């Protein structure tokens, strides 16, 4: 008798025992992935701690008393007049050059590069030689270099406020008061902000790299603060923007730092032109 039985075919359904084993293996794999992710986070954090410790060891030991004065110089509550100026941002908004967060970020980046290329050489030179004679020399060069009247007046105004506050606050540096008295007595009113800032940094013991970073930081802080008051960005958005632009600011400092005043130049002439139009605005919140 012939047998017509069909050959055995595997069932399309997995036996319950095998299904349980597969689920168990999947859970174990997920746990391993989770552990590996945790280990990866721990490894990254350890690397960050190592880099932080290396930076700490590279720091220059300076007088702690001077550090308090240096921090105060950068404090936003120090009434140096920076918040009265928008660096041409208000005019840029009315000219529709800046109309939103993306435009604002581009404006800030170009402003920082313009500040680095034009003003960092004066900050550097004044920091390295913080004397009245050098300040007068740098002032004459910068006064001839600034190309628009609005920017020139803003620089003089901020210098006046900074010198007055520094002479009153940092009384441990009598040369600041003597320098201010000479400026007032001579009738010279064109002393500019960048050289005076560099001189104060030099007298407070800042190295040239720190003073130049501080100047770029103050510019970035003040223009973003102006953007907040002009309702371009909220306070939280301003903080996020400042952190995002920080790496760009550092690259600007590295690009333009430690240059002589003969290398000072404009890299964003359009921003300079826009700032020059500020005085023609019908209504203004800022001085420049």
PDB file of N, CA and C in Angstrom, residues 67-137:
ATOM      1  N   UNK A  67      41.008  89.876  41.350  1.00  0.00           N
ATOM      2  CA  UNK A  67      39.955  89.152  40.647  1.00  0.00           C
ATOM      3  C   UNK A  67      38.575  89.735  40.947  1.00  0.00           C
ATOM      4  N   UNK A  68      38.351  90.130  42.197  1.00  0.00           N
ATOM      5  CA  UNK A  68      37.063  90.740  42.530  1.00  0.00           C
ATOM      6  C   UNK A  68      36.850  92.019  41.719  1.00  0.00           C
ATOM      7  N   UNK A  69      37.892  92.800  41.575  1.00  0.00           N
ATOM      8  CA  UNK A  69      37.788  94.042  40.797  1.00  0.00           C
ATOM      9  C   UNK A  69      37.564  93.748  39.320  1.00  0.00           C
ATOM     10  N   UNK A  70      38.215  92.706  38.816  1.00  0.00           N
ATOM     11  CA  UNK A  70      38.038  92.334  37.414  1.00  0.00           C
ATOM     12  C   UNK A  70      36.607  91.892  37.151  1.00  0.00           C
ATOM     13  N   UNK A  71      36.048  91.091  38.047  1.00  0.00           N
ATOM     14  CA  UNK A  71      34.656  90.657  37.876  1.00  0.00           C
ATOM     15  C   UNK A  71      33.712  91.845  37.950  1.00  0.00           C
ATOM     16  N   UNK A  72      33.988  92.781  38.844  1.00  0.00           N
ATOM     17  CA  UNK A  72      33.121  93.948  38.968  1.00  0.00           C
ATOM     18  C   UNK A  72      33.153  94.806  37.711  1.00  0.00           C
ATOM     19  N   UNK A  73      34.311  94.869  37.065  1.00  0.00           N
ATOM     20  CA  UNK A  73      34.420  95.639  35.830  1.00  0.00           C
ATOM     21  C   UNK A  73      33.485  95.093  34.758  1.00  0.00           C
ATOM     22  N   UNK A  74      33.236  93.779  34.772  1.00  0.00           N
ATOM     23  CA  UNK A  74      32.370  93.148  33.777  1.00  0.00           C
ATOM     24  C   UNK A  74      30.932  93.011  34.245  1.00  0.00           C
ATOM     25  N   UNK A  75      30.658  93.417  35.472  1.00  0.00           N
ATOM     26  CA  UNK A  75      29.306  93.280  36.016  1.00  0.00           C
ATOM     27  C   UNK A  75      28.356  94.247  35.317  1.00  0.00           C
ATOM     28  N   UNK A  76      27.187  93.738  34.961  1.00  0.00           N
ATOM     29  CA  UNK A  76      26.226  94.570  34.230  1.00  0.00           C
ATOM     30  C   UNK A  76      25.655  95.699  35.084  1.00  0.00           C
ATOM     31  N   UNK A  77      25.757  95.603  36.417  1.00  0.00           N
ATOM     32  CA  UNK A  77      25.208  96.674  37.252  1.00  0.00           C
ATOM     33  C   UNK A  77      26.185  97.843  37.400  1.00  0.00           C
ATOM     34  N   UNK A  78      27.425  97.684  36.912  1.00  0.00           N
ATOM     35  CA  UNK A  78      28.362  98.800  36.962  1.00  0.00           C
ATOM     36  C   UNK A  78      27.900  99.859  35.966  1.00  0.00           C
ATOM     37  N   UNK A  79      27.587 101.082  36.421  1.00  0.00           N
ATOM     38  CA  UNK A  79      26.956 102.085  35.539  1.00  0.00           C
ATOM     39  C   UNK A  79      27.941 102.734  34.570  1.00  0.00           C
ATOM     40  N   UNK A  80      28.359 101.954  33.572  1.00  0.00           N
ATOM     41  CA  UNK A  80      29.326 102.465  32.599  1.00  0.00           C
ATOM     42  C   UNK A  80      28.670 102.974  31.318  1.00  0.00           C
ATOM     43  N   UNK A  81      27.346 102.908  31.241  1.00  0.00           N
ATOM     44  CA  UNK A  81      26.648 103.506  30.106  1.00  0.00           C
ATOM     45  C   UNK A  81      26.474 102.610  28.901  1.00  0.00           C
ATOM     46  N   UNK A  82      26.911 101.346  28.979  1.00  0.00           N
ATOM     47  CA  UNK A  82      26.815 100.471  27.816  1.00  0.00           C
ATOM     48  C   UNK A  82      25.393 100.163  27.404  1.00  0.00           C
ATOM     49  N   UNK A  83      24.473 100.108  28.382  1.00  0.00           N
ATOM     50  CA  UNK A  83      23.094  99.746  28.067  1.00  0.00           C
ATOM     51  C   UNK A  83      22.306 100.892  27.437  1.00  0.00           C
ATOM     52  N   UNK A  84      22.924 102.058  27.300  1.00  0.00           N
ATOM     53  CA  UNK A  84      22.252 103.175  26.624  1.00  0.00           C
ATOM     54  C   UNK A  84      22.451 103.122  25.115  1.00  0.00           C
ATOM     55  N   UNK A  85      23.179 102.118  24.649  1.00  0.00           N
ATOM     56  CA  UNK A  85      23.525 102.041  23.228  1.00  0.00           C
ATOM     57  C   UNK A  85      23.113 100.678  22.662  1.00  0.00           C
ATOM     58  N   UNK A  86      22.700 100.687  21.401  1.00  0.00           N
ATOM     59  CA  UNK A  86      22.285  99.442  20.737  1.00  0.00           C
ATOM     60  C   UNK A  86      23.268  99.038  19.646  1.00  0.00           C
ATOM     61  N   UNK A  87      24.361  99.808  19.478  1.00  0.00           N
ATOM     62  CA  UNK A  87      25.388  99.503  18.472  1.00  0.00           C
ATOM     63  C   UNK A  87      24.806  99.465  17.055  1.00  0.00           C
ATOM     64  N   UNK A  88      23.805 100.306  16.816  1.00  0.00           N
ATOM     65  CA  UNK A  88      23.182 100.367  15.493  1.00  0.00           C
ATOM     66  C   UNK A  88      22.038  99.395  15.295  1.00  0.00           C
ATOM     67  N   UNK A  89      21.721  98.577  16.309  1.00  0.00           N
ATOM     68  CA  UNK A  89      20.654  97.585  16.154  1.00  0.00           C
ATOM     69  C   UNK A  89      19.290  98.244  15.963  1.00  0.00           C
ATOM     70  N   UNK A  90      19.023  99.315  16.703  1.00  0.00           N
ATOM     71  CA  UNK A  90      17.732  99.986  16.586  1.00  0.00           C
ATOM     72  C   UNK A  90      17.535 100.533  15.169  1.00  0.00           C
ATOM     73  N   UNK A  91      18.577 101.114  14.618  1.00  0.00           N
ATOM     74  CA  UNK A  91      18.489 101.614  13.237  1.00  0.00           C
ATOM     75  C   UNK A  91      18.351 100.465  12.251  1.00  0.00           C
ATOM     76  N   UNK A  92      19.020  99.344  12.527  1.00  0.00           N
ATOM     77  CA  UNK A  92      18.936  98.178  11.641  1.00  0.00           C
ATOM     78  C   UNK A  92      17.524  97.604  11.622  1.00  0.00           C
ATOM     79  N   UNK A  93      16.841  97.659  12.758  1.00  0.00           N
ATOM     80  CA  UNK A  93      15.464  97.170  12.817  1.00  0.00           C
ATOM     81  C   UNK A  93      14.554  98.066  11.983  1.00  0.00           C
ATOM     82  N   UNK A  94      14.704  99.370  12.136  1.00  0.00           N
ATOM     83  CA  UNK A  94      13.842 100.283  11.388  1.00  0.00           C
ATOM     84  C   UNK A  94      14.162 100.280   9.897  1.00  0.00           C
ATOM     85  N   UNK A  95      15.397  99.917   9.547  1.00  0.00           N
ATOM     86  CA  UNK A  95      15.761  99.788   8.132  1.00  0.00           C
ATOM     87  C   UNK A  95      15.415  98.407   7.584  1.00  0.00           C
ATOM     88  N   UNK A  96      14.806  97.551   8.450  1.00  0.00           N
ATOM     89  CA  UNK A  96      14.396  96.190   8.090  1.00  0.00           C
ATOM     90  C   UNK A  96      15.576  95.292   7.724  1.00  0.00           C
ATOM     91  N   UNK A  97      16.723  95.638   8.228  1.00  0.00           N
ATOM     92  CA  UNK A  97      17.873  94.747   8.073  1.00  0.00           C
ATOM     93  C   UNK A  97      17.792  93.603   9.074  1.00  0.00           C
ATOM     94  N   UNK A  98      17.144  93.859  10.212  1.00  0.00           N
ATOM     95  CA  UNK A  98      16.934  92.845  11.247  1.00  0.00           C
ATOM     96  C   UNK A  98      15.449  92.808  11.559  1.00  0.00           C
ATOM     97  N   UNK A  99      14.832  91.627  11.425  1.00  0.00           N
ATOM     98  CA  UNK A  99      13.393  91.521  11.672  1.00  0.00           C
ATOM     99  C   UNK A  99      13.015  90.283  12.477  1.00  0.00           C
ATOM    100  N   UNK A 100      13.995  89.485  12.889  1.00  0.00           N
ATOM    101  CA  UNK A 100      13.682  88.272  13.645  1.00  0.00           C
ATOM    102  C   UNK A 100      14.922  87.686  14.295  1.00  0.00           C
ATOM    103  N   UNK A 101      14.763  86.577  15.026  1.00  0.00           N
ATOM    104  CA  UNK A 101      15.889  85.966  15.749  1.00  0.00           C
ATOM    105  C   UNK A 101      17.064  85.578  14.852  1.00  0.00           C
ATOM    106  N   UNK A 102      16.777  85.050  13.660  1.00  0.00           N
ATOM    107  CA  UNK A 102      17.870  84.657  12.763  1.00  0.00           C
ATOM    108  C   UNK A 102      18.665  85.872  12.291  1.00  0.00           C
ATOM    109  N   UNK A 103      17.931  86.920  11.905  1.00  0.00           N
ATOM    110  CA  UNK A 103      18.607  88.160  11.507  1.00  0.00           C
ATOM    111  C   UNK A 103      19.415  88.730  12.667  1.00  0.00           C
ATOM    112  N   UNK A 104      18.851  88.620  13.875  1.00  0.00           N
ATOM    113  CA  UNK A 104      19.546  89.144  15.057  1.00  0.00           C
ATOM    114  C   UNK A 104      20.863  88.407  15.277  1.00  0.00           C
ATOM    115  N   UNK A 105      20.840  87.083  15.127  1.00  0.00           N
ATOM    116  CA  UNK A 105      22.075  86.316  15.322  1.00  0.00           C
ATOM    117  C   UNK A 105      23.127  86.733  14.296  1.00  0.00           C
ATOM    118  N   UNK A 106      22.734  86.902  13.053  1.00  0.00           N
ATOM    119  CA  UNK A 106      23.686  87.339  12.030  1.00  0.00           C
ATOM    120  C   UNK A 106      24.229  88.732  12.346  1.00  0.00           C
ATOM    121  N   UNK A 107      23.348  89.616  12.821  1.00  0.00           N
ATOM    122  CA  UNK A 107      23.777  90.967  13.175  1.00  0.00           C
ATOM    123  C   UNK A 107      24.809  90.924  14.291  1.00  0.00           C
ATOM    124  N   UNK A 108      24.541  90.135  15.321  1.00  0.00           N
ATOM    125  CA  UNK A 108      25.464  90.041  16.464  1.00  0.00           C
ATOM    126  C   UNK A 108      26.819  89.503  16.021  1.00  0.00           C
ATOM    127  N   UNK A 109      26.813  88.486  15.175  1.00  0.00           N
ATOM    128  CA  UNK A 109      28.078  87.885  14.710  1.00  0.00           C
ATOM    129  C   UNK A 109      28.895  88.898  13.918  1.00  0.00           C
ATOM    130  N   UNK A 110      28.238  89.614  12.996  1.00  0.00           N
ATOM    131  CA  UNK A 110      28.959  90.612  12.198  1.00  0.00           C
ATOM    132  C   UNK A 110      29.446  91.771  13.075  1.00  0.00           C
ATOM    133  N   UNK A 111      28.640  92.140  14.064  1.00  0.00           N
ATOM    134  CA  UNK A 111      29.046  93.209  14.976  1.00  0.00           C
ATOM    135  C   UNK A 111      30.282  92.797  15.770  1.00  0.00           C
ATOM    136  N   UNK A 112      30.314  91.546  16.235  1.00  0.00           N
ATOM    137  CA  UNK A 112      31.461  91.071  17.007  1.00  0.00           C
ATOM    138  C   UNK A 112      32.728  91.046  16.154  1.00  0.00           C
ATOM    139  N   UNK A 113      32.593  90.641  14.891  1.00  0.00           N
ATOM    140  CA  UNK A 113      33.778  90.632  14.034  1.00  0.00           C
ATOM    141  C   UNK A 113      34.241  92.055  13.741  1.00  0.00           C
ATOM    142  N   UNK A 114      33.300  92.960  13.543  1.00  0.00           N
ATOM    143  CA  UNK A 114      33.662  94.350  13.308  1.00  0.00           C
ATOM    144  C   UNK A 114      34.353  94.942  14.537  1.00  0.00           C
ATOM    145  N   UNK A 115      33.837  94.606  15.710  1.00  0.00           N
ATOM    146  CA  UNK A 115      34.451  95.071  16.962  1.00  0.00           C
ATOM    147  C   UNK A 115      35.845  94.486  17.123  1.00  0.00           C
ATOM    148  N   UNK A 116      35.985  93.197  16.801  1.00  0.00           N
ATOM    149  CA  UNK A 116      37.290  92.558  16.923  1.00  0.00           C
ATOM    150  C   UNK A 116      38.320  93.152  15.979  1.00  0.00           C
ATOM    151  N   UNK A 117      37.929  93.370  14.746  1.00  0.00           N
ATOM    152  CA  UNK A 117      38.885  93.871  13.753  1.00  0.00           C
ATOM    153  C   UNK A 117      39.252  95.329  13.976  1.00  0.00           C
ATOM    154  N   UNK A 118      38.290  96.131  14.476  1.00  0.00           N
ATOM    155  CA  UNK A 118      38.511  97.558  14.598  1.00  0.00           C
ATOM    156  C   UNK A 118      39.017  97.980  15.984  1.00  0.00           C
ATOM    157  N   UNK A 119      38.483  97.382  17.041  1.00  0.00           N
ATOM    158  CA  UNK A 119      38.731  97.902  18.392  1.00  0.00           C
ATOM    159  C   UNK A 119      39.659  97.043  19.246  1.00  0.00           C
ATOM    160  N   UNK A 120      39.725  95.733  18.979  1.00  0.00           N
ATOM    161  CA  UNK A 120      40.616  94.898  19.800  1.00  0.00           C
ATOM    162  C   UNK A 120      42.078  95.334  19.727  1.00  0.00           C
ATOM    163  N   UNK A 121      42.587  95.809  18.584  1.00  0.00           N
ATOM    164  CA  UNK A 121      43.977  96.291  18.586  1.00  0.00           C
ATOM    165  C   UNK A 121      44.216  97.423  19.584  1.00  0.00           C
ATOM    166  N   UNK A 122      43.224  98.283  19.784  1.00  0.00           N
ATOM    167  CA  UNK A 122      43.373  99.386  20.735  1.00  0.00           C
ATOM    168  C   UNK A 122      43.283  98.887  22.178  1.00  0.00           C
ATOM    169  N   UNK A 123      42.407  97.924  22.422  1.00  0.00           N
ATOM    170  CA  UNK A 123      42.322  97.322  23.756  1.00  0.00           C
ATOM    171  C   UNK A 123      43.635  96.620  24.088  1.00  0.00           C
ATOM    172  N   UNK A 124      44.165  95.889  23.130  1.00  0.00           N
ATOM    173  CA  UNK A 124      45.417  95.149  23.341  1.00  0.00           C
ATOM    174  C   UNK A 124      46.586  96.096  23.615  1.00  0.00           C
ATOM    175  N   UNK A 125      46.717  97.109  22.797  1.00  0.00           N
ATOM    176  CA  UNK A 125      47.842  98.034  22.960  1.00  0.00           C
ATOM    177  C   UNK A 125      47.765  98.778  24.291  1.00  0.00           C
ATOM    178  N   UNK A 126      46.553  99.158  24.699  1.00  0.00           N
ATOM    179  CA  UNK A 126      46.396  99.870  25.967  1.00  0.00           C
ATOM    180  C   UNK A 126      46.630  98.953  27.160  1.00  0.00           C
ATOM    181  N   UNK A 127      46.221  97.694  27.048  1.00  0.00           N
ATOM    182  CA  UNK A 127      46.444  96.743  28.145  1.00  0.00           C
ATOM    183  C   UNK A 127      47.929  96.491  28.353  1.00  0.00           C
ATOM    184  N   UNK A 128      48.661  96.385  27.263  1.00  0.00           N
ATOM    185  CA  UNK A 128      50.088  96.089  27.358  1.00  0.00           C
ATOM    186  C   UNK A 128      50.894  97.285  27.861  1.00  0.00           C
ATOM    187  N   UNK A 129      50.380  98.498  27.653  1.00  0.00           N
ATOM    188  CA  UNK A 129      51.085  99.703  28.095  1.00  0.00           C
ATOM    189  C   UNK A 129      50.075 100.696  28.669  1.00  0.00           C
ATOM    190  N   UNK A 130      49.603 100.464  29.912  1.00  0.00           N
ATOM    191  CA  UNK A 130      48.530 101.277  30.492  1.00  0.00           C
ATOM    192  C   UNK A 130      49.020 102.610  31.062  1.00  0.00           C
ATOM    193  N   UNK A 131      49.449 103.485  30.166  1.00  0.00           N
ATOM    194  CA  UNK A 131      49.934 104.802  30.588  1.00  0.00           C
ATOM    195  C   UNK A 131      49.122 105.891  29.891  1.00  0.00           C
ATOM    196  N   UNK A 132      49.165 107.084  30.463  1.00  0.00           N
ATOM    197  CA  UNK A 132      48.413 108.208  29.900  1.00  0.00           C
ATOM    198  C   UNK A 132      48.932 108.584  28.518  1.00  0.00           C
ATOM    199  N   UNK A 133      50.252 108.603  28.352  1.00  0.00           N
ATOM    200  CA  UNK A 133      50.826 108.960  27.047  1.00  0.00           C
ATOM    201  C   UNK A 133      50.371 108.001  25.963  1.00  0.00           C
ATOM    202  N   UNK A 134      50.380 106.714  26.278  1.00  0.00           N
ATOM    203  CA  UNK A 134      49.961 105.726  25.299  1.00  0.00           C
ATOM    204  C   UNK A 134      48.476 105.858  24.991  1.00  0.00           C
ATOM    205  N   UNK A 135      47.679 106.148  26.030  1.00  0.00           N
ATOM    206  CA  UNK A 135      46.238 106.317  25.824  1.00  0.00           C
ATOM    207  C   UNK A 135      45.960 107.503  24.900  1.00  0.00           C
ATOM    208  N   UNK A 136      46.673 108.598  25.093  1.00  0.00           N
ATOM    209  CA  UNK A 136      46.478 109.771  24.240  1.00  0.00           C
ATOM    210  C   UNK A 136      46.862 109.460  22.789  1.00  0.00           C
ATOM    211  N   UNK A 137      47.929 108.710  22.619  1.00  0.00           N
ATOM    212  CA  UNK A 137      48.360 108.333  21.265  1.00  0.00           C
ATOM    213  C   UNK A 137      47.303 107.443  20.598  1.00  0.00           C
TER     214      UNK A 137
END
